[in-house]
Amino acid sequence: MHTSKLVNQLAPSATIAAAAKARELRSKGVNVLEFTLGEPDFTTPVHICDAAKAAMDAGHTHYTPATGIPALKAAICAAFERDHGVKYTPAEVTISNGAKHAIHNVLAACCEPGDEVIIPTPYWVSYSALVELVGAIPVLVDTTEESGFCMTADQFRNAITDKTRMLMLNSPSNPTGAVYPVDALEALAKVAVEKDITVLSDEIYGKLIYEGYTFRSFASFGDEVKARTIIVDGVSKAYAMTGWRIGWTLAPANVSKAIDTLQSQETSNPCSISQYAAVEALNGDQNCINEMLVHFQERRDYVLGRLRAMPGLTFADPGGAFYAFFNVSSHFGRELPGGVTVDNASDFCTALLEHAHVALVTGDAFGAPGYVRLSFATDMDTITAGLDALEKFLTT
Ligand code: PMP
Ligand code: GLU
């Protein structure tokens, strides 16, 4: 049967594919040390699960308004004002089936075929795929480890053409963990206003920030910036709720209206029960985030200390999220355990999985050849064993 050109040119999500490969090996009895998927290992906090149970008991098991229940829209606006001092109204909120869906909504609602969307590299795997899916063109702007993987205002300005529709920004970043300094963000914001470019600011890791780093929402640089900003966020990462599939956009009212129409035709509402759980996540005790963050900080510090002690690896310290992103290219061309020699990060990951049973994701998928991503959203025993195995692999 025919399948469309548009979908045929899509590669499967590399993060999801890497996790599936690790799972397959594990099903054959291999003890795989898994660092692929960016998803918190913690279970969703009890008070949030209780709110979902209460919602079911109260009969909230039907369709909701297509773009989400008023209580969740109100909770999102209140949380944004509490955290960032910026007011949004419920008409500017659309609740979707996870942040990934929210990003697709934004691109489909805002881009014409042939429009250019600027994406700083390294970028999350799905960004370029989602841009291409709406017929727009990803324009990749390379950042470097030396610059902390942050795009400068000059790089942004130089990438703008008369076809540029949007910049996709992700701070803290998946895969690098880079947190843009406030002045760097402000400089980007000035260019966005001057050139009238829409900025999709994916702030899904905004609550997972490490000691010494500061998060600033892109919408907080004044009305002119806010008018050009679309915030994407959700409960997946901060509240360990990946499976509940709740994300959202905060956007100028006309964009929200366009997204609302699209969603009403495409998916209708996100899961009713998950929406009630998300209300509790945002309105309830926020201490659960800090409790998880203590563990993430400990794991981050441990992982960075171990990587620093291994031969030939380089990286920029992550300021947020839960990824270590490091360059392994100094190991290309030399004989690795198993007698293999590799010359790219994808083959490095394959060799590491086969001969050390450690599963990472190749940087090639993030537009960063030579790098690999390790998600430390897993327990310390796995992290310790995984780093022992990686070290042995690199030093044998
Ligand atoms: N943006 C980034 C940068 C992510 O890493 C993820 C992780 N999946 C998402 C969006 C999507 O989140 P969700 O699981 O809510 O769709
Ligand atoms: N965002 C996570 C990751 O990068 C989840 C998987 C995905 O949706 O790509 O691993």
PDB file of C-alpha atoms in Angstrom, residues 139-279:
ATOM      1  CA  VAL A 139      18.124  25.980   9.142  1.00  0.00           C
ATOM      2  CA  LEU A 140      20.754  24.554  11.470  1.00  0.00           C
ATOM      3  CA  VAL A 141      23.121  26.935  13.241  1.00  0.00           C
ATOM      4  CA  ASP A 142      26.105  25.175  14.795  1.00  0.00           C
ATOM      5  CA  THR A 143      27.157  26.027  18.328  1.00  0.00           C
ATOM      6  CA  THR A 144      30.299  24.715  19.980  1.00  0.00           C
ATOM      7  CA  GLU A 145      31.352  23.145  23.232  1.00  0.00           C
ATOM      8  CA  GLU A 146      33.616  26.172  23.809  1.00  0.00           C
ATOM      9  CA  SER A 147      30.613  28.535  23.672  1.00  0.00           C
ATOM     10  CA  GLY A 148      28.733  26.282  26.114  1.00  0.00           C
ATOM     11  CA  PHE A 149      26.495  25.214  23.210  1.00  0.00           C
ATOM     12  CA  CYS A 150      24.736  28.600  23.154  1.00  0.00           C
ATOM     13  CA  MET A 151      23.926  30.412  19.905  1.00  0.00           C
ATOM     14  CA  THR A 152      25.051  34.044  19.909  1.00  0.00           C
ATOM     15  CA  ALA A 153      22.885  36.974  18.821  1.00  0.00           C
ATOM     16  CA  ASP A 154      25.233  37.503  15.841  1.00  0.00           C
ATOM     17  CA  GLN A 155      24.800  33.897  14.731  1.00  0.00           C
ATOM     18  CA  PHE A 156      21.033  34.333  15.018  1.00  0.00           C
ATOM     19  CA  ARG A 157      21.062  37.567  13.034  1.00  0.00           C
ATOM     20  CA  ASN A 158      23.277  36.072  10.313  1.00  0.00           C
ATOM     21  CA  ALA A 159      20.963  33.071   9.876  1.00  0.00           C
ATOM     22  CA  ILE A 160      17.890  35.234   9.267  1.00  0.00           C
ATOM     23  CA  THR A 161      16.640  35.555   5.685  1.00  0.00           C
ATOM     24  CA  ASP A 162      13.407  36.921   4.245  1.00  0.00           C
ATOM     25  CA  LYS A 163      12.008  33.392   4.598  1.00  0.00           C
ATOM     26  CA  THR A 164      12.702  33.028   8.322  1.00  0.00           C
ATOM     27  CA  ARG A 165       9.534  32.368  10.289  1.00  0.00           C
ATOM     28  CA  MET A 166      10.761  31.104  13.600  1.00  0.00           C
ATOM     29  CA  LEU A 167      13.590  30.302  15.989  1.00  0.00           C
ATOM     30  CA  MET A 168      13.327  27.115  18.046  1.00  0.00           C
ATOM     31  CA  LEU A 169      15.094  27.632  21.341  1.00  0.00           C
ATOM     32  CA  ASN A 170      15.545  25.058  24.082  1.00  0.00           C
ATOM     33  CA  SER A 171      17.089  26.147  27.366  1.00  0.00           C
ATOM     34  CA  PRO A 172      17.911  24.062  29.362  1.00  0.00           C
ATOM     35  CA  SER A 173      18.786  22.037  26.308  1.00  0.00           C
ATOM     36  CA  ASN A 174      18.221  18.471  25.386  1.00  0.00           C
ATOM     37  CA  PRO A 175      20.831  17.062  24.640  1.00  0.00           C
ATOM     38  CA  THR A 176      23.530  19.396  26.036  1.00  0.00           C
ATOM     39  CA  GLY A 177      21.980  20.635  29.292  1.00  0.00           C
ATOM     40  CA  ALA A 178      23.070  24.157  28.260  1.00  0.00           C
ATOM     41  CA  VAL A 179      21.288  26.945  30.114  1.00  0.00           C
ATOM     42  CA  TYR A 180      21.493  30.221  28.225  1.00  0.00           C
ATOM     43  CA  PRO A 181      22.821  33.013  30.464  1.00  0.00           C
ATOM     44  CA  VAL A 182      20.267  35.802  30.985  1.00  0.00           C
ATOM     45  CA  ASP A 183      22.247  38.374  28.958  1.00  0.00           C
ATOM     46  CA  ALA A 184      22.637  35.927  26.056  1.00  0.00           C
ATOM     47  CA  LEU A 185      18.867  35.336  26.029  1.00  0.00           C
ATOM     48  CA  GLU A 186      18.202  39.050  26.189  1.00  0.00           C
ATOM     49  CA  ALA A 187      20.495  39.612  23.203  1.00  0.00           C
ATOM     50  CA  LEU A 188      18.570  36.973  21.204  1.00  0.00           C
ATOM     51  CA  ALA A 189      15.306  38.586  22.263  1.00  0.00           C
ATOM     52  CA  LYS A 190      16.468  41.970  20.918  1.00  0.00           C
ATOM     53  CA  VAL A 191      17.193  40.421  17.508  1.00  0.00           C
ATOM     54  CA  ALA A 192      13.807  38.651  17.507  1.00  0.00           C
ATOM     55  CA  VAL A 193      12.040  41.969  18.104  1.00  0.00           C
ATOM     56  CA  GLU A 194      14.169  43.923  15.633  1.00  0.00           C
ATOM     57  CA  LYS A 195      13.665  41.324  12.871  1.00  0.00           C
ATOM     58  CA  ASP A 196      10.138  40.364  13.964  1.00  0.00           C
ATOM     59  CA  ILE A 197      10.852  36.632  14.288  1.00  0.00           C
ATOM     60  CA  THR A 198       8.648  34.263  16.293  1.00  0.00           C
ATOM     61  CA  VAL A 199      10.511  32.355  19.004  1.00  0.00           C
ATOM     62  CA  LEU A 200       9.311  28.934  20.099  1.00  0.00           C
ATOM     63  CA  SER A 201      10.849  28.638  23.554  1.00  0.00           C
ATOM     64  CA  ASP A 202      10.775  25.027  24.729  1.00  0.00           C
ATOM     65  CA  GLU A 203      11.026  25.380  28.517  1.00  0.00           C
ATOM     66  CA  ILE A 204      10.226  21.774  29.436  1.00  0.00           C
ATOM     67  CA  TYR A 205      13.418  21.499  31.558  1.00  0.00           C
ATOM     68  CA  GLY A 206      13.025  24.959  33.129  1.00  0.00           C
ATOM     69  CA  LYS A 207      12.508  23.602  36.627  1.00  0.00           C
ATOM     70  CA  LEU A 208      15.491  21.239  36.486  1.00  0.00           C
ATOM     71  CA  ILE A 209      18.315  23.710  37.105  1.00  0.00           C
ATOM     72  CA  TYR A 210      21.602  22.950  38.906  1.00  0.00           C
ATOM     73  CA  GLU A 211      23.492  24.972  41.515  1.00  0.00           C
ATOM     74  CA  GLY A 212      25.106  28.059  40.029  1.00  0.00           C
ATOM     75  CA  TYR A 213      22.740  28.375  37.046  1.00  0.00           C
ATOM     76  CA  THR A 214      19.694  30.604  36.583  1.00  0.00           C
ATOM     77  CA  PHE A 215      16.645  30.005  34.424  1.00  0.00           C
ATOM     78  CA  ARG A 216      14.786  32.880  32.776  1.00  0.00           C
ATOM     79  CA  SER A 217      11.688  32.385  30.673  1.00  0.00           C
ATOM     80  CA  PHE A 218      11.952  33.916  27.195  1.00  0.00           C
ATOM     81  CA  ALA A 219       8.552  35.558  27.702  1.00  0.00           C
ATOM     82  CA  SER A 220       9.896  37.606  30.622  1.00  0.00           C
ATOM     83  CA  PHE A 221      11.846  40.198  28.609  1.00  0.00           C
ATOM     84  CA  GLY A 222       8.961  42.618  28.140  1.00  0.00           C
ATOM     85  CA  ASP A 223       5.788  42.939  26.091  1.00  0.00           C
ATOM     86  CA  GLU A 224       7.488  43.231  22.697  1.00  0.00           C
ATOM     87  CA  VAL A 225       9.320  39.945  23.294  1.00  0.00           C
ATOM     88  CA  LYS A 226       6.284  38.219  24.793  1.00  0.00           C
ATOM     89  CA  ALA A 227       4.256  39.180  21.705  1.00  0.00           C
ATOM     90  CA  ARG A 228       6.723  37.176  19.578  1.00  0.00           C
ATOM     91  CA  THR A 229       7.165  34.242  21.955  1.00  0.00           C
ATOM     92  CA  ILE A 230       5.419  30.884  22.133  1.00  0.00           C
ATOM     93  CA  ILE A 231       6.210  28.945  25.296  1.00  0.00           C
ATOM     94  CA  VAL A 232       6.124  25.147  25.167  1.00  0.00           C
ATOM     95  CA  ASP A 233       6.079  23.367  28.514  1.00  0.00           C
ATOM     96  CA  GLY A 234       4.501  20.389  30.248  1.00  0.00           C
ATOM     97  CA  VAL A 235       4.499  18.144  33.278  1.00  0.00           C
ATOM     98  CA  SER A 236       6.538  15.265  31.784  1.00  0.00           C
ATOM     99  CA  LYS A 237       9.975  16.075  33.152  1.00  0.00           C
ATOM    100  CA  ALA A 238       9.559  18.230  36.274  1.00  0.00           C
ATOM    101  CA  TYR A 239       6.845  16.064  37.827  1.00  0.00           C
ATOM    102  CA  ALA A 240       7.963  12.659  36.466  1.00  0.00           C
ATOM    103  CA  MET A 241       4.784  12.396  34.373  1.00  0.00           C
ATOM    104  CA  THR A 242       6.037  11.275  30.948  1.00  0.00           C
ATOM    105  CA  GLY A 243       3.317   8.669  30.518  1.00  0.00           C
ATOM    106  CA  TRP A 244       0.425  11.007  31.312  1.00  0.00           C
ATOM    107  CA  ARG A 245       0.967  12.985  28.085  1.00  0.00           C
ATOM    108  CA  ILE A 246       0.199  16.539  29.123  1.00  0.00           C
ATOM    109  CA  GLY A 247       1.989  19.501  27.553  1.00  0.00           C
ATOM    110  CA  TRP A 248       0.887  22.979  26.562  1.00  0.00           C
ATOM    111  CA  THR A 249       1.555  26.196  24.712  1.00  0.00           C
ATOM    112  CA  LEU A 250       1.322  29.782  25.898  1.00  0.00           C
ATOM    113  CA  ALA A 251       0.977  31.988  22.851  1.00  0.00           C
ATOM    114  CA  PRO A 252      -0.540  35.261  21.619  1.00  0.00           C
ATOM    115  CA  ALA A 253      -4.341  34.853  21.410  1.00  0.00           C
ATOM    116  CA  ASN A 254      -4.520  34.605  17.596  1.00  0.00           C
ATOM    117  CA  VAL A 255      -1.911  31.821  17.550  1.00  0.00           C
ATOM    118  CA  SER A 256      -3.674  30.027  20.407  1.00  0.00           C
ATOM    119  CA  LYS A 257      -6.913  30.242  18.481  1.00  0.00           C
ATOM    120  CA  ALA A 258      -5.257  28.711  15.406  1.00  0.00           C
ATOM    121  CA  ILE A 259      -3.767  25.904  17.519  1.00  0.00           C
ATOM    122  CA  ASP A 260      -7.166  25.353  19.179  1.00  0.00           C
ATOM    123  CA  THR A 261      -8.848  24.914  15.796  1.00  0.00           C
ATOM    124  CA  LEU A 262      -6.136  22.554  14.612  1.00  0.00           C
ATOM    125  CA  GLN A 263      -6.320  20.444  17.756  1.00  0.00           C
ATOM    126  CA  SER A 264     -10.115  20.295  17.661  1.00  0.00           C
ATOM    127  CA  GLN A 265      -9.852  18.640  14.243  1.00  0.00           C
ATOM    128  CA  GLU A 266      -6.784  16.543  14.906  1.00  0.00           C
ATOM    129  CA  THR A 267      -6.890  14.969  18.357  1.00  0.00           C
ATOM    130  CA  SER A 268      -9.645  16.587  20.437  1.00  0.00           C
ATOM    131  CA  ASN A 269      -8.781  16.878  24.111  1.00  0.00           C
ATOM    132  CA  PRO A 270      -5.807  15.332  25.914  1.00  0.00           C
ATOM    133  CA  CYS A 271      -6.694  12.603  28.446  1.00  0.00           C
ATOM    134  CA  SER A 272      -9.288  13.932  30.913  1.00  0.00           C
ATOM    135  CA  ILE A 273      -7.818  12.095  33.925  1.00  0.00           C
ATOM    136  CA  SER A 274      -4.282  13.279  33.153  1.00  0.00           C
ATOM    137  CA  GLN A 275      -5.529  16.852  33.015  1.00  0.00           C
ATOM    138  CA  TYR A 276      -6.882  16.602  36.568  1.00  0.00           C
ATOM    139  CA  ALA A 277      -3.573  15.084  37.678  1.00  0.00           C
ATOM    140  CA  ALA A 278      -1.718  18.005  36.051  1.00  0.00           C
ATOM    141  CA  VAL A 279      -3.904  20.514  37.945  1.00  0.00           C
TER     142      VAL A 279
END
